[in-house]
Amino acid sequence: MAERAYWCETLLIDGESTAGVRVEVGEDGRIADLTPGCAPRPRDVRLGTVLPGMANAHSHAFHRALRGRTHGAGGDFWQWREAMYLAAGRLNPDRYYALARAVFAEMLVSGWTAVGEFHYVHHRPDGSRYPREHAMELALAAAARDVGIRLVLLDTLYLAGGIGRPLAPEQRAFDDGSAAGWLERWRSLQDALGTDPGCRVSLGAAIHSVRAVPTAAMREVLAGLPSTAPLHIHLSEQPQENADCLAEYGLTPTGVLADLGALSTRLSVVHATHLTNADIALIGSAGATVVMCPTTEADLGDGIGPARRLADAGASIALGSDQNAVVDPLLEMRGLEAGERLASGERGRFDPSALLRAASANGYASLGLGDNGLRPGALCDLVEVSMDSVRTVGSVPAQVPLTATASDVLRVIVHGVIVADSGRLVCANGGATDRLPQTLLRDALTVLDNTPPTRHDPSGDRA
């Protein structure tokens, strides 16, 4: 017997418009039954045009503090990164909870129903531990639970300030000392988070990058992690990373991963912007996922990654918001296709159904959440979008990924429950809250702005 049911005027199933679909939800928050071509029943919640839930496969929540504050002086990724370190130095568990809660709320009302948080700010700015074990990680988990978004905490190993270089003073909060130390903390964190059969908060893993983790440490992590844990890594975001890697190892970063046996369907590589033909073939033949972050890659001037070539080689393409300068799954979809069009001079590099698959099924799979297929047994995560806004009126539903924005997101359903409605969070009792995401963000940013940054010795190495 279903606990509740939603009737969708139009549901995009595998990117195709299906009319009159009744979605029954079981006690476990999963789809109990799905019936197309039917009329609504009296107690059904009626929805309009509905997309599958979308997974933000790569986020750094605290980077949201930089939005609108780092665009005036030009520069590149490396200059922007200095501002990022200052923001990290203002965090503690309470401040990070408040900021993450606000950012996760913004994601939720924008249509992201799950997030992979690539988390490396583990400790105090000077590297010392907080009195409460896993304080920063538990703050992120609490923030996600409070707003109702699915969280996969991609706890990250970060050991070096560059290939063959020690951590800089401003990177000490990221350090666990060794791969063994990180693995010990990761296992303890798994116990602290507990088991969640509903997949609302779960633990994954990340290696920050080839430049930040020596190969011996990567090998130790690959051997020590359970095979079921999703594993992510930044890859070839900047040409400098490739040059340093070639100088040290005689291999590209992709070549290093291949040499370690790390390339597999379990691995997600993030950005993959500056790849050789051989890199593309290696990633594709391994069936790895590539998480593209089009709005960040554009904002930081990183470049346009070879998404179409990677997909043609066999890789799955997922999407993320990365630095959260933009929080909008629909704009990430559009950005993926726009970058391809600009690079190739051709339209339709990814059709709308492929864009939606990147944002939904591929992102969920990347985070170890299954493929989010709209079928019995799958997680019941749905996003209703308006078809009569100034942006979407006249669109056929299947092409909404190329016309709508987060402003068109109406009701958002996670685990079978409405958690957001027209830009507002929804309380457990079904009522809209007075706490808008923008209010939460303003309050969290005000606290951070009034917190002096941690001062570091500028003589330390930077990378």
Tab-separated table of C-alpha atoms in Angstrom, residues 9-450:
chain	number	residue	atom	x	y	z
A	9	GLU	CA	0.592	15.830	-16.054
A	10	THR	CA	3.880	15.175	-17.883
A	11	LEU	CA	6.824	13.160	-16.578
A	12	LEU	CA	10.118	13.053	-18.456
A	13	ILE	CA	11.082	9.369	-18.358
A	14	ASP	CA	14.472	8.794	-19.996
A	15	GLY	CA	14.068	12.250	-21.487
A	16	GLU	CA	10.787	11.399	-23.213
A	17	SER	CA	7.504	13.126	-22.356
A	18	THR	CA	5.012	10.710	-20.832
A	19	ALA	CA	1.509	11.979	-20.113
A	20	GLY	CA	-0.637	11.314	-17.069
A	21	VAL	CA	1.812	9.407	-14.859
A	22	ARG	CA	0.828	8.354	-11.337
A	23	VAL	CA	3.802	7.814	-9.017
A	24	GLU	CA	3.084	5.889	-5.830
A	25	VAL	CA	5.585	6.214	-2.978
A	26	GLY	CA	6.267	3.512	-0.424
A	27	GLU	CA	7.146	3.873	3.240
A	28	ASP	CA	10.821	3.614	2.302
A	29	GLY	CA	10.717	6.790	0.188
A	30	ARG	CA	11.115	4.822	-3.020
A	31	ILE	CA	8.786	4.466	-5.970
A	32	ALA	CA	6.328	1.672	-5.218
A	33	ASP	CA	4.523	1.838	-8.546
A	34	LEU	CA	4.472	4.005	-11.644
A	35	THR	CA	1.456	4.061	-13.964
A	36	PRO	CA	1.458	6.110	-17.191
A	37	GLY	CA	-1.587	7.237	-19.123
A	38	CYS	CA	-3.977	7.366	-16.176
A	39	ALA	CA	-6.249	9.909	-14.515
A	40	PRO	CA	-5.474	11.340	-11.073
A	41	ARG	CA	-7.206	9.974	-8.001
A	42	PRO	CA	-8.896	12.264	-5.483
A	43	ARG	CA	-6.070	12.261	-2.897
A	44	ASP	CA	-3.167	12.459	-5.341
A	45	VAL	CA	-0.884	15.502	-5.237
A	46	ARG	CA	-1.148	16.959	-8.732
A	47	LEU	CA	2.021	18.133	-10.443
A	48	GLY	CA	2.594	19.661	-13.874
A	49	THR	CA	5.757	18.939	-15.866
A	50	VAL	CA	8.179	16.861	-13.813
A	51	LEU	CA	11.856	15.944	-14.225
A	52	PRO	CA	13.781	13.268	-12.343
A	53	GLY	CA	15.729	14.535	-9.328
A	54	MET	CA	19.127	15.984	-10.208
A	55	ALA	CA	22.453	15.306	-8.499
A	56	ASN	CA	25.101	17.957	-8.021
A	57	ALA	CA	28.075	15.622	-8.313
A	58	HIS	CA	30.724	18.165	-7.301
A	59	SER	CA	30.337	20.966	-4.749
A	60	HIS	CA	32.535	22.965	-2.407
A	61	ALA	CA	29.841	24.616	-0.277
A	62	PHE	CA	32.071	27.204	1.389
A	63	HIS	CA	33.157	28.645	-1.969
A	64	ARG	CA	29.679	30.228	-2.090
A	65	ALA	CA	31.115	32.910	0.209
A	66	LEU	CA	33.123	34.226	-2.762
A	67	ARG	CA	30.211	34.780	-5.136
A	68	GLY	CA	30.080	38.348	-6.371
A	69	ARG	CA	33.341	39.223	-4.594
A	70	THR	CA	36.124	37.872	-6.801
A	71	HIS	CA	35.145	39.074	-10.264
A	72	GLY	CA	36.444	42.639	-10.323
A	73	ALA	CA	40.215	42.307	-10.486
A	74	GLY	CA	40.628	39.722	-13.230
A	75	GLY	CA	43.336	37.145	-12.670
A	76	ASP	CA	43.097	33.396	-13.058
A	77	PHE	CA	42.390	30.248	-11.060
A	78	TRP	CA	45.552	30.658	-8.969
A	79	GLN	CA	44.708	34.236	-7.880
A	80	TRP	CA	41.117	33.217	-7.139
A	81	ARG	CA	42.439	30.388	-4.976
A	82	GLU	CA	44.083	32.845	-2.558
A	83	ALA	CA	40.646	34.330	-1.804
A	84	MET	CA	39.321	30.814	-1.318
A	85	TYR	CA	41.964	30.093	1.317
A	86	LEU	CA	40.961	33.237	3.218
A	87	ALA	CA	37.344	32.054	3.225
A	88	ALA	CA	38.388	28.624	4.508
A	89	GLY	CA	40.315	30.292	7.319
A	90	ARG	CA	37.112	31.873	8.640
A	91	LEU	CA	35.284	28.565	9.060
A	92	ASN	CA	34.593	26.633	12.217
A	93	PRO	CA	31.903	23.960	12.755
A	94	ASP	CA	29.145	26.407	13.719
A	95	ARG	CA	29.891	28.824	10.884
A	96	TYR	CA	30.225	25.991	8.398
A	97	TYR	CA	26.907	24.505	9.497
A	98	ALA	CA	25.155	27.841	8.943
A	99	LEU	CA	26.781	28.441	5.547
A	100	ALA	CA	26.295	24.885	4.303
A	101	ARG	CA	22.667	24.858	5.420
A	102	ALA	CA	22.092	28.003	3.390
A	103	VAL	CA	23.931	26.693	0.314
A	104	PHE	CA	22.152	23.326	0.466
A	105	ALA	CA	18.844	25.180	0.753
A	106	GLU	CA	19.697	27.196	-2.360
A	107	MET	CA	20.553	23.976	-4.175
A	108	LEU	CA	17.301	22.344	-3.131
A	109	VAL	CA	14.981	25.118	-4.262
A	110	SER	CA	16.959	25.291	-7.531
A	111	GLY	CA	16.282	21.637	-8.371
A	112	TRP	CA	19.345	19.807	-7.072
A	113	THR	CA	17.946	16.912	-5.006
A	114	ALA	CA	21.327	15.375	-4.107
A	115	VAL	CA	24.818	16.773	-3.628
A	116	GLY	CA	28.314	15.316	-3.534
A	117	GLU	CA	30.230	17.595	-1.182
A	118	PHE	CA	33.959	17.402	-1.999
A	119	HIS	CA	35.069	18.201	1.536
A	120	TYR	CA	38.612	18.888	2.676
A	121	VAL	CA	38.368	21.534	5.444
A	122	HIS	CA	38.700	18.940	8.189
A	123	HIS	CA	40.495	20.739	11.012
A	124	ARG	CA	41.259	24.130	12.557
A	125	PRO	CA	43.159	26.583	10.345
A	126	ASP	CA	46.433	25.759	12.111
A	127	GLY	CA	45.890	22.026	11.535
A	128	SER	CA	44.987	21.171	15.126
A	129	ARG	CA	41.955	18.974	15.761
A	130	TYR	CA	38.618	20.163	17.068
A	131	PRO	CA	37.666	18.800	20.510
A	132	ARG	CA	34.628	17.075	19.003
A	133	GLU	CA	35.728	14.362	16.599
A	134	HIS	CA	34.534	14.924	13.004
A	135	ALA	CA	33.093	18.310	13.969
A	136	MET	CA	33.251	19.788	10.460
A	137	GLU	CA	31.930	16.665	8.762
A	138	LEU	CA	29.035	16.303	11.192
A	139	ALA	CA	28.185	19.979	10.683
A	140	LEU	CA	27.775	19.317	6.950
A	141	ALA	CA	25.629	16.255	7.624
A	142	ALA	CA	23.409	18.211	10.009
A	143	ALA	CA	23.024	21.013	7.460
A	144	ALA	CA	21.872	18.577	4.769
A	145	ARG	CA	19.441	16.810	7.080
A	146	ASP	CA	17.959	20.109	8.210
A	147	VAL	CA	17.024	21.223	4.699
A	148	GLY	CA	16.203	17.785	3.233
A	149	ILE	CA	18.761	17.403	0.435
A	150	ARG	CA	20.544	14.087	-0.085
A	151	LEU	CA	24.208	14.371	0.865
A	152	VAL	CA	27.086	12.171	-0.178
A	153	LEU	CA	30.025	13.464	1.849
A	154	LEU	CA	33.089	12.973	-0.351
A	155	ASP	CA	35.648	13.146	2.442
A	156	THR	CA	38.904	14.216	0.815
A	157	LEU	CA	42.566	13.285	1.243
A	158	TYR	CA	44.862	16.324	0.845
A	159	LEU	CA	48.534	15.924	1.781
A	160	ALA	CA	50.746	18.176	-0.363
A	161	GLY	CA	50.961	21.746	-1.604
A	162	GLY	CA	52.002	20.544	-5.038
A	163	ILE	CA	53.975	17.647	-6.475
A	164	GLY	CA	56.997	17.266	-4.201
A	165	ARG	CA	56.047	20.325	-2.141
A	166	PRO	CA	54.847	20.605	1.471
A	167	LEU	CA	51.494	22.067	2.397
A	168	ALA	CA	51.377	25.843	2.636
A	169	PRO	CA	50.302	27.307	5.999
A	170	GLU	CA	46.831	28.099	4.651
A	171	GLN	CA	46.371	24.425	3.685
A	172	ARG	CA	47.010	22.958	7.141
A	173	ALA	CA	43.309	22.552	7.901
A	174	PHE	CA	43.117	20.010	5.083
A	175	ASP	CA	45.882	17.701	6.350
A	176	ASP	CA	45.559	14.283	7.990
A	177	GLY	CA	49.314	13.694	7.965
A	178	SER	CA	49.307	10.539	5.869
A	179	ALA	CA	47.077	8.228	3.873
A	180	ALA	CA	46.944	5.896	6.887
A	181	GLY	CA	45.814	8.772	9.102
A	182	TRP	CA	43.140	9.771	6.621
A	183	LEU	CA	41.895	6.178	6.242
A	184	GLU	CA	41.655	5.827	10.013
A	185	ARG	CA	39.630	9.036	10.241
A	186	TRP	CA	37.484	8.009	7.240
A	187	ARG	CA	36.530	4.693	8.884
A	188	SER	CA	35.764	6.440	12.158
A	189	LEU	CA	33.628	8.984	10.292
A	190	GLN	CA	31.708	6.157	8.651
A	191	ASP	CA	30.833	4.863	12.129
A	192	ALA	CA	29.909	8.367	13.321
A	193	LEU	CA	27.530	8.978	10.408
A	194	GLY	CA	25.922	5.548	10.818
A	195	THR	CA	23.963	3.606	8.247
A	196	ASP	CA	21.119	5.348	6.449
A	197	PRO	CA	19.082	2.844	4.401
A	198	GLY	CA	17.333	5.791	2.749
A	199	CYS	CA	20.625	7.184	1.395
A	200	ARG	CA	19.837	10.625	2.772
A	201	VAL	CA	23.340	11.069	4.217
A	202	SER	CA	26.111	8.725	3.113
A	203	LEU	CA	29.895	8.693	2.936
A	204	GLY	CA	32.059	8.636	-0.154
A	205	ALA	CA	35.729	9.420	-0.667
A	206	ALA	CA	37.947	11.706	-2.694
A	207	ILE	CA	41.614	12.138	-3.497
A	208	HIS	CA	42.028	15.855	-3.992
A	209	SER	CA	44.282	15.636	-7.055
A	210	VAL	CA	47.497	14.169	-8.368
A	211	ARG	CA	49.234	17.384	-7.356
A	212	ALA	CA	47.994	17.180	-3.735
A	213	VAL	CA	48.458	13.454	-3.027
A	214	PRO	CA	51.672	11.502	-3.727
A	215	THR	CA	51.326	8.297	-5.711
A	216	ALA	CA	52.277	6.073	-2.757
A	217	ALA	CA	49.457	7.603	-0.727
A	218	MET	CA	47.003	7.143	-3.589
A	219	ARG	CA	47.993	3.500	-3.841
A	220	GLU	CA	47.381	3.076	-0.100
A	221	VAL	CA	43.931	4.657	-0.357
A	222	LEU	CA	42.940	2.510	-3.334
A	223	ALA	CA	43.868	-0.597	-1.347
A	224	GLY	CA	42.275	0.551	1.911
A	225	LEU	CA	38.882	1.874	0.824
A	226	PRO	CA	35.892	-0.466	0.508
A	227	SER	CA	35.100	-1.136	-3.136
A	228	THR	CA	31.533	0.107	-2.642
A	229	ALA	CA	32.580	3.661	-1.729
A	230	PRO	CA	32.327	6.143	-4.616
A	231	LEU	CA	35.717	7.752	-5.293
A	232	HIS	CA	36.278	11.183	-6.858
A	233	ILE	CA	39.371	13.185	-7.884
A	234	HIS	CA	40.103	16.559	-9.517
A	235	LEU	CA	41.856	15.888	-12.821
A	236	SER	CA	43.722	18.170	-15.234
A	237	GLU	CA	41.781	21.294	-14.332
A	238	GLN	CA	44.845	23.445	-15.074
A	239	PRO	CA	47.670	23.056	-17.637
A	240	GLN	CA	50.172	23.640	-14.819
A	241	GLU	CA	49.056	20.428	-13.124
A	242	ASN	CA	49.781	18.503	-16.321
A	243	ALA	CA	53.196	20.122	-16.754
A	244	ASP	CA	54.228	19.400	-13.158
A	245	CYS	CA	52.999	15.823	-13.410
A	246	LEU	CA	54.876	15.166	-16.628
A	247	ALA	CA	58.038	16.628	-15.115
A	248	GLU	CA	57.809	14.423	-12.013
A	249	TYR	CA	56.364	11.166	-13.336
A	250	GLY	CA	56.772	11.294	-17.096
A	251	LEU	CA	52.997	10.774	-17.286
A	252	THR	CA	49.907	12.932	-17.474
A	253	PRO	CA	47.633	12.885	-14.392
A	254	THR	CA	45.374	10.455	-16.255
A	255	GLY	CA	48.396	8.308	-17.016
A	256	VAL	CA	49.305	8.264	-13.317
A	257	LEU	CA	45.799	7.084	-12.418
A	258	ALA	CA	45.936	4.404	-15.101
A	259	ASP	CA	49.337	3.246	-13.849
A	260	LEU	CA	47.865	2.920	-10.332
A	261	GLY	CA	44.895	0.919	-11.605
A	262	ALA	CA	42.544	3.654	-10.391
A	263	LEU	CA	40.565	4.157	-13.603
A	264	SER	CA	37.298	2.214	-13.390
A	265	THR	CA	33.537	2.626	-13.370
A	266	ARG	CA	33.825	3.391	-9.653
A	267	LEU	CA	35.938	6.527	-10.256
A	268	SER	CA	34.651	10.009	-11.055
A	269	VAL	CA	37.173	12.514	-12.419
A	270	VAL	CA	36.236	16.168	-12.028
A	271	HIS	CA	36.787	18.800	-14.753
A	272	ALA	CA	39.080	16.758	-17.077
A	273	THR	CA	39.562	19.965	-19.023
A	274	HIS	CA	43.071	19.604	-20.448
A	275	LEU	CA	43.397	16.051	-21.760
A	276	THR	CA	45.448	14.376	-24.466
A	277	ASN	CA	43.925	11.990	-26.978
A	278	ALA	CA	45.469	9.132	-24.993
A	279	ASP	CA	43.905	10.447	-21.773
A	280	ILE	CA	40.471	10.489	-23.375
A	281	ALA	CA	40.884	6.920	-24.587
A	282	LEU	CA	41.999	5.725	-21.137
A	283	ILE	CA	39.102	7.381	-19.296
A	284	GLY	CA	36.555	6.229	-21.846
A	285	SER	CA	37.730	2.630	-22.016
A	286	ALA	CA	37.591	2.420	-18.214
A	287	GLY	CA	33.964	3.605	-18.224
A	288	ALA	CA	34.766	6.255	-15.606
A	289	THR	CA	32.469	9.204	-14.940
A	290	VAL	CA	33.589	12.724	-15.827
A	291	VAL	CA	31.994	15.445	-13.722
A	292	MET	CA	31.904	18.642	-15.750
A	293	CYS	CA	31.239	21.955	-13.970
A	294	PRO	CA	30.520	24.321	-16.874
A	295	THR	CA	29.654	27.475	-14.922
A	296	THR	CA	32.768	27.224	-12.745
A	297	GLU	CA	35.039	26.270	-15.626
A	298	ALA	CA	33.790	29.375	-17.431
A	299	ASP	CA	33.933	31.655	-14.377
A	300	LEU	CA	37.537	30.712	-13.537
A	301	GLY	CA	38.689	30.718	-17.156
A	302	ASP	CA	39.653	27.058	-16.948
A	303	GLY	CA	38.684	26.159	-20.500
A	304	ILE	CA	36.169	23.918	-22.260
A	305	GLY	CA	36.633	20.212	-21.577
A	306	PRO	CA	36.198	17.581	-24.325
A	307	ALA	CA	32.853	16.297	-23.031
A	308	ARG	CA	31.519	14.961	-26.334
A	309	ARG	CA	34.741	13.132	-27.133
A	310	LEU	CA	34.827	11.633	-23.636
A	311	ALA	CA	31.228	10.442	-23.957
A	312	ASP	CA	31.933	8.967	-27.388
A	313	ALA	CA	34.935	7.142	-25.917
A	314	GLY	CA	32.742	5.489	-23.275
A	315	ALA	CA	32.782	7.833	-20.274
A	316	SER	CA	29.619	8.891	-18.460
A	317	ILE	CA	29.138	12.654	-18.143
A	318	ALA	CA	27.766	14.108	-14.904
A	319	LEU	CA	27.415	17.706	-13.721
A	320	GLY	CA	28.364	19.758	-10.676
A	321	SER	CA	28.276	23.325	-9.378
A	322	ASP	CA	31.852	23.254	-7.936
A	323	GLN	CA	32.485	26.749	-6.512
A	324	ASN	CA	28.750	27.579	-6.428
A	325	ALA	CA	29.156	30.883	-8.235
A	326	VAL	CA	26.025	29.554	-9.969
A	327	VAL	CA	23.576	27.150	-8.324
A	328	ASP	CA	21.285	26.013	-11.116
A	329	PRO	CA	21.202	22.495	-12.607
A	330	LEU	CA	19.453	23.736	-15.723
A	331	LEU	CA	22.174	26.273	-16.424
A	332	GLU	CA	24.831	23.576	-15.916
A	333	MET	CA	23.040	21.461	-18.534
A	334	ARG	CA	22.861	24.381	-20.915
A	335	GLY	CA	26.481	25.297	-20.217
A	336	LEU	CA	27.627	21.796	-21.129
A	337	GLU	CA	25.960	22.023	-24.526
A	338	ALA	CA	26.928	25.683	-25.045
A	339	GLY	CA	30.602	24.930	-24.465
A	340	GLU	CA	30.470	22.099	-26.971
A	341	ARG	CA	28.791	24.330	-29.544
A	342	LEU	CA	31.368	27.071	-29.061
A	343	ALA	CA	34.266	24.637	-29.357
A	344	SER	CA	32.913	22.728	-32.355
A	345	GLY	CA	30.757	25.169	-34.296
A	346	GLU	CA	27.940	22.602	-34.272
A	347	ARG	CA	24.568	22.431	-32.495
A	348	GLY	CA	23.064	19.416	-30.809
A	349	ARG	CA	26.262	17.942	-29.417
A	350	PHE	CA	24.236	16.663	-26.453
A	351	ASP	CA	20.511	16.402	-27.082
A	352	PRO	CA	18.150	17.436	-24.251
A	353	SER	CA	17.647	13.856	-23.055
A	354	ALA	CA	21.436	13.373	-22.752
A	355	LEU	CA	21.741	16.641	-20.828
A	356	LEU	CA	19.028	15.523	-18.429
A	357	ARG	CA	20.693	12.138	-18.033
A	358	ALA	CA	23.972	13.874	-17.128
A	359	ALA	CA	22.222	15.934	-14.461
A	360	SER	CA	20.160	13.090	-13.057
A	361	ALA	CA	20.978	9.419	-13.689
A	362	ASN	CA	24.709	9.862	-14.264
A	363	GLY	CA	25.112	12.175	-11.290
A	364	TYR	CA	23.258	9.810	-8.957
A	365	ALA	CA	25.373	6.885	-10.150
A	366	SER	CA	28.558	8.914	-9.664
A	367	LEU	CA	27.588	9.409	-6.008
A	368	GLY	CA	26.731	5.758	-5.403
A	369	LEU	CA	22.987	6.448	-5.260
A	370	GLY	CA	21.903	4.174	-8.113
A	371	ASP	CA	20.811	5.558	-11.447
A	372	ASN	CA	17.693	7.434	-10.238
A	373	GLY	CA	15.595	5.684	-12.873
A	374	LEU	CA	11.888	6.426	-12.760
A	375	ARG	CA	10.739	2.895	-12.012
A	376	PRO	CA	9.572	0.854	-8.997
A	377	GLY	CA	12.298	0.513	-6.390
A	378	ALA	CA	14.121	3.710	-7.356
A	379	LEU	CA	14.491	6.700	-5.057
A	380	CYS	CA	11.494	8.992	-5.367
A	381	ASP	CA	13.217	12.308	-6.132
A	382	LEU	CA	11.328	14.605	-8.508
A	383	VAL	CA	11.439	18.233	-9.677
A	384	GLU	CA	8.406	20.104	-11.017
A	385	VAL	CA	9.098	22.979	-13.423
A	386	SER	CA	6.823	25.709	-14.704
A	387	MET	CA	5.887	25.543	-18.374
A	388	ASP	CA	4.265	28.975	-18.503
A	389	SER	CA	7.071	31.293	-17.390
A	390	VAL	CA	8.502	33.889	-19.745
A	391	ARG	CA	11.413	31.486	-20.296
A	392	THR	CA	9.521	28.249	-20.892
A	393	VAL	CA	6.209	29.198	-22.475
A	394	GLY	CA	6.032	27.559	-25.909
A	395	SER	CA	8.667	24.921	-25.108
A	396	VAL	CA	7.915	21.270	-25.650
A	397	PRO	CA	8.545	19.515	-22.308
A	398	ALA	CA	11.414	17.384	-23.591
A	399	GLN	CA	13.396	20.535	-24.446
A	400	VAL	CA	12.976	22.226	-21.059
A	401	PRO	CA	16.655	21.549	-20.188
A	402	LEU	CA	17.537	24.148	-22.830
A	403	THR	CA	14.982	26.797	-21.845
A	404	ALA	CA	14.236	26.695	-18.111
A	405	THR	CA	16.330	28.000	-15.204
A	406	ALA	CA	16.193	27.486	-11.468
A	407	SER	CA	13.637	30.319	-11.336
A	408	ASP	CA	11.186	27.939	-13.021
A	409	VAL	CA	11.510	25.224	-10.384
A	410	LEU	CA	8.271	24.785	-8.461
A	411	ARG	CA	7.957	21.803	-6.105
A	412	VAL	CA	10.939	19.613	-5.248
A	413	ILE	CA	10.431	16.109	-3.872
A	414	VAL	CA	13.140	14.137	-2.058
A	415	HIS	CA	12.524	10.676	-0.608
A	416	GLY	CA	8.890	10.970	-1.634
A	417	VAL	CA	8.278	14.187	0.351
A	418	ILE	CA	7.868	17.774	-0.871
A	419	VAL	CA	10.850	19.666	0.567
A	420	ALA	CA	10.708	22.906	-1.445
A	421	ASP	CA	7.957	24.907	-3.105
A	422	SER	CA	8.420	27.962	-5.331
A	423	GLY	CA	11.744	29.014	-3.847
A	424	ARG	CA	10.951	28.205	-0.210
A	425	LEU	CA	11.881	25.314	1.996
A	426	VAL	CA	8.950	23.274	3.259
A	427	CYS	CA	8.567	22.155	6.860
A	428	ALA	CA	7.990	18.518	7.756
A	429	ASN	CA	4.316	19.308	8.363
A	430	GLY	CA	3.924	20.496	4.788
A	431	GLY	CA	3.905	24.239	5.428
A	432	ALA	CA	6.272	26.667	3.737
A	433	THR	CA	8.886	28.115	6.079
A	434	ASP	CA	9.568	31.786	6.587
A	435	ARG	CA	13.288	31.107	6.174
A	436	LEU	CA	14.099	31.654	2.529
A	437	PRO	CA	17.482	30.431	1.265
A	438	GLN	CA	18.503	34.039	0.663
A	439	THR	CA	17.776	34.873	4.315
A	440	LEU	CA	19.879	31.937	5.472
A	441	LEU	CA	22.672	32.984	3.111
A	442	ARG	CA	22.617	36.603	4.226
A	443	ASP	CA	22.811	35.632	7.886
A	444	ALA	CA	25.638	33.110	7.332
A	445	LEU	CA	27.674	35.501	5.185
A	446	THR	CA	27.253	38.328	7.696
A	447	VAL	CA	28.816	36.158	10.401
A	448	LEU	CA	31.707	35.188	8.118
A	449	ASP	CA	32.295	38.793	7.086
A	450	ASN	CA	32.600	39.777	10.743
